[in-house]
Amino acid sequence: MRSSINIKYILLTAIAVVLSFFFHELAHLIAGEALGYDMQMTLNSAFLTKGEYTSAWHEQMVSAAGPIFTILVSFVFFYIIRKTNNIYVYPFLFFGFYMRSMAMILSIIHPNDEARISAWLGLGNWILPLMVSFTLLFLLIKTSKEQGYSIKFNLINYLLASVFVAGVVLTDQYLFK
């Protein structure tokens, strides 16, 4: 299948980025509220409105909810692409990988979801983030090979995702906090 970028694809990439952030954070919020905490969220964070978690287990469950949702959605889109050969679904799969791998890299500065859980489990900061990132990378590589998506196409996806992530992060910082 030929891989080409057009306005429809770019707009779907923007939608994939915004929805991925929103539902990832919503999963954190729902987990926290299900455990009895008052939570708030923005496009790029979910947090307790006051106080702290009553147990480390609760904190880790809330941390895990976002990545678990992102991983499950990535597998769903992987299978949708395999069944439909629909290039316009690819941004949703690509961004799952992008989001979790960037979270892993940013954990150098501030441990993110998987890094916190990995450390809590006694695995160090990197085992779980690497496992998640490589699993999602495997889905991307397999999809790219099966669908004939080139390295150039994936680099353009990376650039589009980077631009839209910058937009989400800036919007989050200046409009929601």
PDB file of C-alpha atoms in Angstrom:
ATOM      1  CA  MET A   1       0.000   0.000   0.000  1.00  0.00           C
ATOM      2  CA  ARG A   2       1.281   3.469  -0.836  1.00  0.00           C
ATOM      3  CA  SER A   3       1.722   5.738   2.111  1.00  0.00           C
ATOM      4  CA  SER A   4       0.987   9.367   1.487  1.00  0.00           C
ATOM      5  CA  ILE A   5       0.319  12.342   3.667  1.00  0.00           C
ATOM      6  CA  ASN A   6      -2.566  14.647   2.835  1.00  0.00           C
ATOM      7  CA  ILE A   7      -4.684  17.173   4.718  1.00  0.00           C
ATOM      8  CA  LYS A   8      -7.094  14.471   5.911  1.00  0.00           C
ATOM      9  CA  TYR A   9      -4.181  12.447   7.286  1.00  0.00           C
ATOM     10  CA  ILE A  10      -2.684  15.490   9.043  1.00  0.00           C
ATOM     11  CA  LEU A  11      -6.032  16.364  10.635  1.00  0.00           C
ATOM     12  CA  LEU A  12      -6.532  12.759  11.763  1.00  0.00           C
ATOM     13  CA  THR A  13      -3.050  12.842  13.297  1.00  0.00           C
ATOM     14  CA  ALA A  14      -3.998  15.964  15.261  1.00  0.00           C
ATOM     15  CA  ILE A  15      -7.199  14.256  16.413  1.00  0.00           C
ATOM     16  CA  ALA A  16      -5.258  11.098  17.353  1.00  0.00           C
ATOM     17  CA  VAL A  17      -2.835  13.123  19.476  1.00  0.00           C
ATOM     18  CA  VAL A  18      -5.526  15.096  21.315  1.00  0.00           C
ATOM     19  CA  LEU A  19      -7.776  12.077  21.882  1.00  0.00           C
ATOM     20  CA  SER A  20      -4.853   9.911  23.009  1.00  0.00           C
ATOM     21  CA  PHE A  21      -3.814  12.479  25.607  1.00  0.00           C
ATOM     22  CA  PHE A  22      -7.413  13.011  26.730  1.00  0.00           C
ATOM     23  CA  PHE A  23      -8.299   9.338  27.166  1.00  0.00           C
ATOM     24  CA  HIS A  24      -4.920   8.460  28.724  1.00  0.00           C
ATOM     25  CA  GLU A  25      -5.474  11.103  31.402  1.00  0.00           C
ATOM     26  CA  LEU A  26      -9.148  10.177  31.714  1.00  0.00           C
ATOM     27  CA  ALA A  27      -8.082   6.600  32.535  1.00  0.00           C
ATOM     28  CA  HIS A  28      -5.929   7.956  35.395  1.00  0.00           C
ATOM     29  CA  LEU A  29      -8.846  10.077  36.610  1.00  0.00           C
ATOM     30  CA  ILE A  30     -11.352   7.215  36.475  1.00  0.00           C
ATOM     31  CA  ALA A  31      -8.975   4.890  38.332  1.00  0.00           C
ATOM     32  CA  GLY A  32      -8.399   7.485  41.047  1.00  0.00           C
ATOM     33  CA  GLU A  33     -12.083   8.203  41.444  1.00  0.00           C
ATOM     34  CA  ALA A  34     -12.909   4.471  41.467  1.00  0.00           C
ATOM     35  CA  LEU A  35     -10.516   4.155  44.401  1.00  0.00           C
ATOM     36  CA  GLY A  36     -12.368   6.976  46.195  1.00  0.00           C
ATOM     37  CA  TYR A  37     -10.143   9.986  45.496  1.00  0.00           C
ATOM     38  CA  ASP A  38     -11.181  13.407  44.271  1.00  0.00           C
ATOM     39  CA  MET A  39      -9.312  13.861  41.010  1.00  0.00           C
ATOM     40  CA  GLN A  40      -8.876  16.528  38.360  1.00  0.00           C
ATOM     41  CA  MET A  41      -7.389  16.382  34.908  1.00  0.00           C
ATOM     42  CA  THR A  42      -6.127  18.513  32.083  1.00  0.00           C
ATOM     43  CA  LEU A  43      -5.044  17.362  28.623  1.00  0.00           C
ATOM     44  CA  ASN A  44      -1.622  16.387  29.969  1.00  0.00           C
ATOM     45  CA  SER A  45      -2.131  15.439  33.599  1.00  0.00           C
ATOM     46  CA  ALA A  46      -4.470  13.866  36.106  1.00  0.00           C
ATOM     47  CA  PHE A  47      -3.966  14.530  39.786  1.00  0.00           C
ATOM     48  CA  LEU A  48      -5.451  14.489  43.255  1.00  0.00           C
ATOM     49  CA  THR A  49      -7.361  17.657  44.078  1.00  0.00           C
ATOM     50  CA  LYS A  50      -6.056  17.508  47.642  1.00  0.00           C
ATOM     51  CA  GLY A  51      -4.176  15.247  49.981  1.00  0.00           C
ATOM     52  CA  GLU A  52      -2.310  12.158  48.946  1.00  0.00           C
ATOM     53  CA  TYR A  53      -2.970   8.510  48.199  1.00  0.00           C
ATOM     54  CA  THR A  54      -3.704   6.378  51.264  1.00  0.00           C
ATOM     55  CA  SER A  55      -1.511   3.556  49.966  1.00  0.00           C
ATOM     56  CA  ALA A  56       1.325   3.029  47.511  1.00  0.00           C
ATOM     57  CA  TRP A  57      -0.850   0.391  45.837  1.00  0.00           C
ATOM     58  CA  HIS A  58      -3.504   3.014  45.038  1.00  0.00           C
ATOM     59  CA  GLU A  59      -0.912   5.387  43.620  1.00  0.00           C
ATOM     60  CA  GLN A  60       0.464   2.653  41.365  1.00  0.00           C
ATOM     61  CA  MET A  61      -3.016   1.624  40.194  1.00  0.00           C
ATOM     62  CA  VAL A  62      -3.755   5.214  39.186  1.00  0.00           C
ATOM     63  CA  SER A  63      -0.355   5.475  37.480  1.00  0.00           C
ATOM     64  CA  ALA A  64      -0.960   2.217  35.597  1.00  0.00           C
ATOM     65  CA  ALA A  65      -4.424   3.111  34.303  1.00  0.00           C
ATOM     66  CA  GLY A  66      -3.227   5.551  31.622  1.00  0.00           C
ATOM     67  CA  PRO A  67      -0.532   3.342  30.082  1.00  0.00           C
ATOM     68  CA  ILE A  68      -2.767   0.265  30.240  1.00  0.00           C
ATOM     69  CA  PHE A  69      -5.436   2.138  28.303  1.00  0.00           C
ATOM     70  CA  THR A  70      -2.874   3.410  25.769  1.00  0.00           C
ATOM     71  CA  ILE A  71      -1.407  -0.070  25.260  1.00  0.00           C
ATOM     72  CA  LEU A  72      -4.838  -1.685  24.820  1.00  0.00           C
ATOM     73  CA  VAL A  73      -5.904   0.976  22.319  1.00  0.00           C
ATOM     74  CA  SER A  74      -2.652   0.483  20.394  1.00  0.00           C
ATOM     75  CA  PHE A  75      -3.375  -3.248  20.061  1.00  0.00           C
ATOM     76  CA  VAL A  76      -6.941  -2.492  18.948  1.00  0.00           C
ATOM     77  CA  PHE A  77      -5.711  -0.144  16.210  1.00  0.00           C
ATOM     78  CA  PHE A  78      -2.987  -2.623  15.225  1.00  0.00           C
ATOM     79  CA  TYR A  79      -5.696  -5.228  14.552  1.00  0.00           C
ATOM     80  CA  ILE A  80      -7.981  -2.707  12.831  1.00  0.00           C
ATOM     81  CA  ILE A  81      -5.177  -1.787  10.435  1.00  0.00           C
ATOM     82  CA  ARG A  82      -4.440  -5.464   9.730  1.00  0.00           C
ATOM     83  CA  LYS A  83      -8.106  -6.147   8.936  1.00  0.00           C
ATOM     84  CA  THR A  84      -8.926  -2.975   6.973  1.00  0.00           C
ATOM     85  CA  ASN A  85      -5.585  -1.793   5.503  1.00  0.00           C
ATOM     86  CA  ASN A  86      -6.794   1.714   6.395  1.00  0.00           C
ATOM     87  CA  ILE A  87      -3.865   4.148   6.429  1.00  0.00           C
ATOM     88  CA  TYR A  88      -5.977   6.772   8.216  1.00  0.00           C
ATOM     89  CA  VAL A  89      -6.050   4.654  11.380  1.00  0.00           C
ATOM     90  CA  TYR A  90      -2.241   4.509  11.577  1.00  0.00           C
ATOM     91  CA  PRO A  91      -1.814   7.801  13.525  1.00  0.00           C
ATOM     92  CA  PHE A  92      -3.650   6.225  16.467  1.00  0.00           C
ATOM     93  CA  LEU A  93      -1.229   3.290  16.552  1.00  0.00           C
ATOM     94  CA  PHE A  94       1.809   5.460  15.870  1.00  0.00           C
ATOM     95  CA  PHE A  95       0.962   7.910  18.625  1.00  0.00           C
ATOM     96  CA  GLY A  96       0.571   5.166  21.235  1.00  0.00           C
ATOM     97  CA  PHE A  97       4.216   4.268  20.622  1.00  0.00           C
ATOM     98  CA  TYR A  98       5.292   7.907  20.416  1.00  0.00           C
ATOM     99  CA  MET A  99       3.536   8.833  23.663  1.00  0.00           C
ATOM    100  CA  ARG A 100       4.962   5.982  25.751  1.00  0.00           C
ATOM    101  CA  SER A 101       8.492   6.208  24.322  1.00  0.00           C
ATOM    102  CA  MET A 102       8.632   9.975  24.932  1.00  0.00           C
ATOM    103  CA  ALA A 103       7.335   9.379  28.454  1.00  0.00           C
ATOM    104  CA  MET A 104      10.191   6.913  28.928  1.00  0.00           C
ATOM    105  CA  ILE A 105      12.772   9.444  27.701  1.00  0.00           C
ATOM    106  CA  LEU A 106      11.320  12.211  29.864  1.00  0.00           C
ATOM    107  CA  SER A 107      11.633   9.871  32.849  1.00  0.00           C
ATOM    108  CA  ILE A 108      15.309  10.804  32.882  1.00  0.00           C
ATOM    109  CA  ILE A 109      14.168  14.169  34.283  1.00  0.00           C
ATOM    110  CA  HIS A 110      11.019  13.126  36.122  1.00  0.00           C
ATOM    111  CA  PRO A 111       9.907   9.466  36.378  1.00  0.00           C
ATOM    112  CA  ASN A 112       6.719   8.939  34.434  1.00  0.00           C
ATOM    113  CA  ASP A 113       3.968   6.327  34.828  1.00  0.00           C
ATOM    114  CA  GLU A 114       5.834   3.159  33.837  1.00  0.00           C
ATOM    115  CA  ALA A 115       9.097   4.320  35.457  1.00  0.00           C
ATOM    116  CA  ARG A 116       7.372   4.927  38.805  1.00  0.00           C
ATOM    117  CA  ILE A 117       5.651   1.550  38.671  1.00  0.00           C
ATOM    118  CA  SER A 118       8.843  -0.207  37.593  1.00  0.00           C
ATOM    119  CA  ALA A 119      10.787   1.321  40.499  1.00  0.00           C
ATOM    120  CA  TRP A 120       7.975   0.457  42.933  1.00  0.00           C
ATOM    121  CA  LEU A 121       8.102  -3.165  41.751  1.00  0.00           C
ATOM    122  CA  GLY A 122      11.857  -3.232  42.409  1.00  0.00           C
ATOM    123  CA  LEU A 123      12.749  -3.425  38.700  1.00  0.00           C
ATOM    124  CA  GLY A 124      14.563  -0.091  38.532  1.00  0.00           C
ATOM    125  CA  ASN A 125      13.299   2.853  36.505  1.00  0.00           C
ATOM    126  CA  TRP A 126      13.835   1.368  33.047  1.00  0.00           C
ATOM    127  CA  ILE A 127      12.600  -2.229  32.769  1.00  0.00           C
ATOM    128  CA  LEU A 128       8.871  -1.560  32.476  1.00  0.00           C
ATOM    129  CA  PRO A 129       9.208   1.556  30.247  1.00  0.00           C
ATOM    130  CA  LEU A 130      11.525  -0.384  27.913  1.00  0.00           C
ATOM    131  CA  MET A 131       9.139  -3.346  27.789  1.00  0.00           C
ATOM    132  CA  VAL A 132       6.191  -1.088  26.918  1.00  0.00           C
ATOM    133  CA  SER A 133       8.121   0.948  24.340  1.00  0.00           C
ATOM    134  CA  PHE A 134       9.572  -2.122  22.613  1.00  0.00           C
ATOM    135  CA  THR A 135       6.177  -3.845  22.538  1.00  0.00           C
ATOM    136  CA  LEU A 136       4.600  -0.826  20.855  1.00  0.00           C
ATOM    137  CA  LEU A 137       7.614  -0.461  18.550  1.00  0.00           C
ATOM    138  CA  PHE A 138       7.119  -4.091  17.504  1.00  0.00           C
ATOM    139  CA  LEU A 139       3.510  -3.278  16.537  1.00  0.00           C
ATOM    140  CA  LEU A 140       4.702  -0.289  14.480  1.00  0.00           C
ATOM    141  CA  ILE A 141       7.416  -2.242  12.684  1.00  0.00           C
ATOM    142  CA  LYS A 142       5.092  -5.159  11.948  1.00  0.00           C
ATOM    143  CA  THR A 143       2.394  -2.800  10.658  1.00  0.00           C
ATOM    144  CA  SER A 144       4.867  -0.802   8.575  1.00  0.00           C
ATOM    145  CA  LYS A 145       6.218  -3.964   6.950  1.00  0.00           C
ATOM    146  CA  GLU A 146       2.783  -5.438   6.295  1.00  0.00           C
ATOM    147  CA  GLN A 147       1.347  -2.185   4.954  1.00  0.00           C
ATOM    148  CA  GLY A 148       4.469  -1.023   3.102  1.00  0.00           C
ATOM    149  CA  TYR A 149       4.941   2.132   5.185  1.00  0.00           C
ATOM    150  CA  SER A 150       8.397   3.561   4.571  1.00  0.00           C
ATOM    151  CA  ILE A 151      10.894   5.011   7.013  1.00  0.00           C
ATOM    152  CA  LYS A 152      10.198   8.409   5.417  1.00  0.00           C
ATOM    153  CA  PHE A 153       6.474   7.978   6.139  1.00  0.00           C
ATOM    154  CA  ASN A 154       7.226   7.109   9.768  1.00  0.00           C
ATOM    155  CA  LEU A 155       9.584  10.083  10.116  1.00  0.00           C
ATOM    156  CA  ILE A 156       6.820  12.365   8.846  1.00  0.00           C
ATOM    157  CA  ASN A 157       4.496  10.804  11.437  1.00  0.00           C
ATOM    158  CA  TYR A 158       7.120  11.529  14.083  1.00  0.00           C
ATOM    159  CA  LEU A 159       7.362  15.173  12.997  1.00  0.00           C
ATOM    160  CA  LEU A 160       3.581  15.579  12.890  1.00  0.00           C
ATOM    161  CA  ALA A 161       3.221  13.991  16.325  1.00  0.00           C
ATOM    162  CA  SER A 162       5.956  16.266  17.704  1.00  0.00           C
ATOM    163  CA  VAL A 163       4.233  19.395  16.404  1.00  0.00           C
ATOM    164  CA  PHE A 164       0.842  18.362  17.771  1.00  0.00           C
ATOM    165  CA  VAL A 165       2.311  17.290  21.122  1.00  0.00           C
ATOM    166  CA  ALA A 166       3.929  20.708  21.446  1.00  0.00           C
ATOM    167  CA  GLY A 167       0.505  22.218  20.810  1.00  0.00           C
ATOM    168  CA  VAL A 168      -1.156  20.039  23.452  1.00  0.00           C
ATOM    169  CA  VAL A 169       1.549  20.715  26.058  1.00  0.00           C
ATOM    170  CA  LEU A 170       1.511  24.476  25.441  1.00  0.00           C
ATOM    171  CA  THR A 171      -2.289  24.566  25.477  1.00  0.00           C
ATOM    172  CA  ASP A 172      -2.288  22.575  28.700  1.00  0.00           C
ATOM    173  CA  GLN A 173       0.240  24.889  30.369  1.00  0.00           C
ATOM    174  CA  TYR A 174      -1.362  28.150  29.370  1.00  0.00           C
ATOM    175  CA  LEU A 175      -5.073  27.424  29.226  1.00  0.00           C
ATOM    176  CA  PHE A 176      -5.760  24.724  31.791  1.00  0.00           C
ATOM    177  CA  LYS A 177      -3.475  25.529  34.711  1.00  0.00           C
TER     178      LYS A 177
END
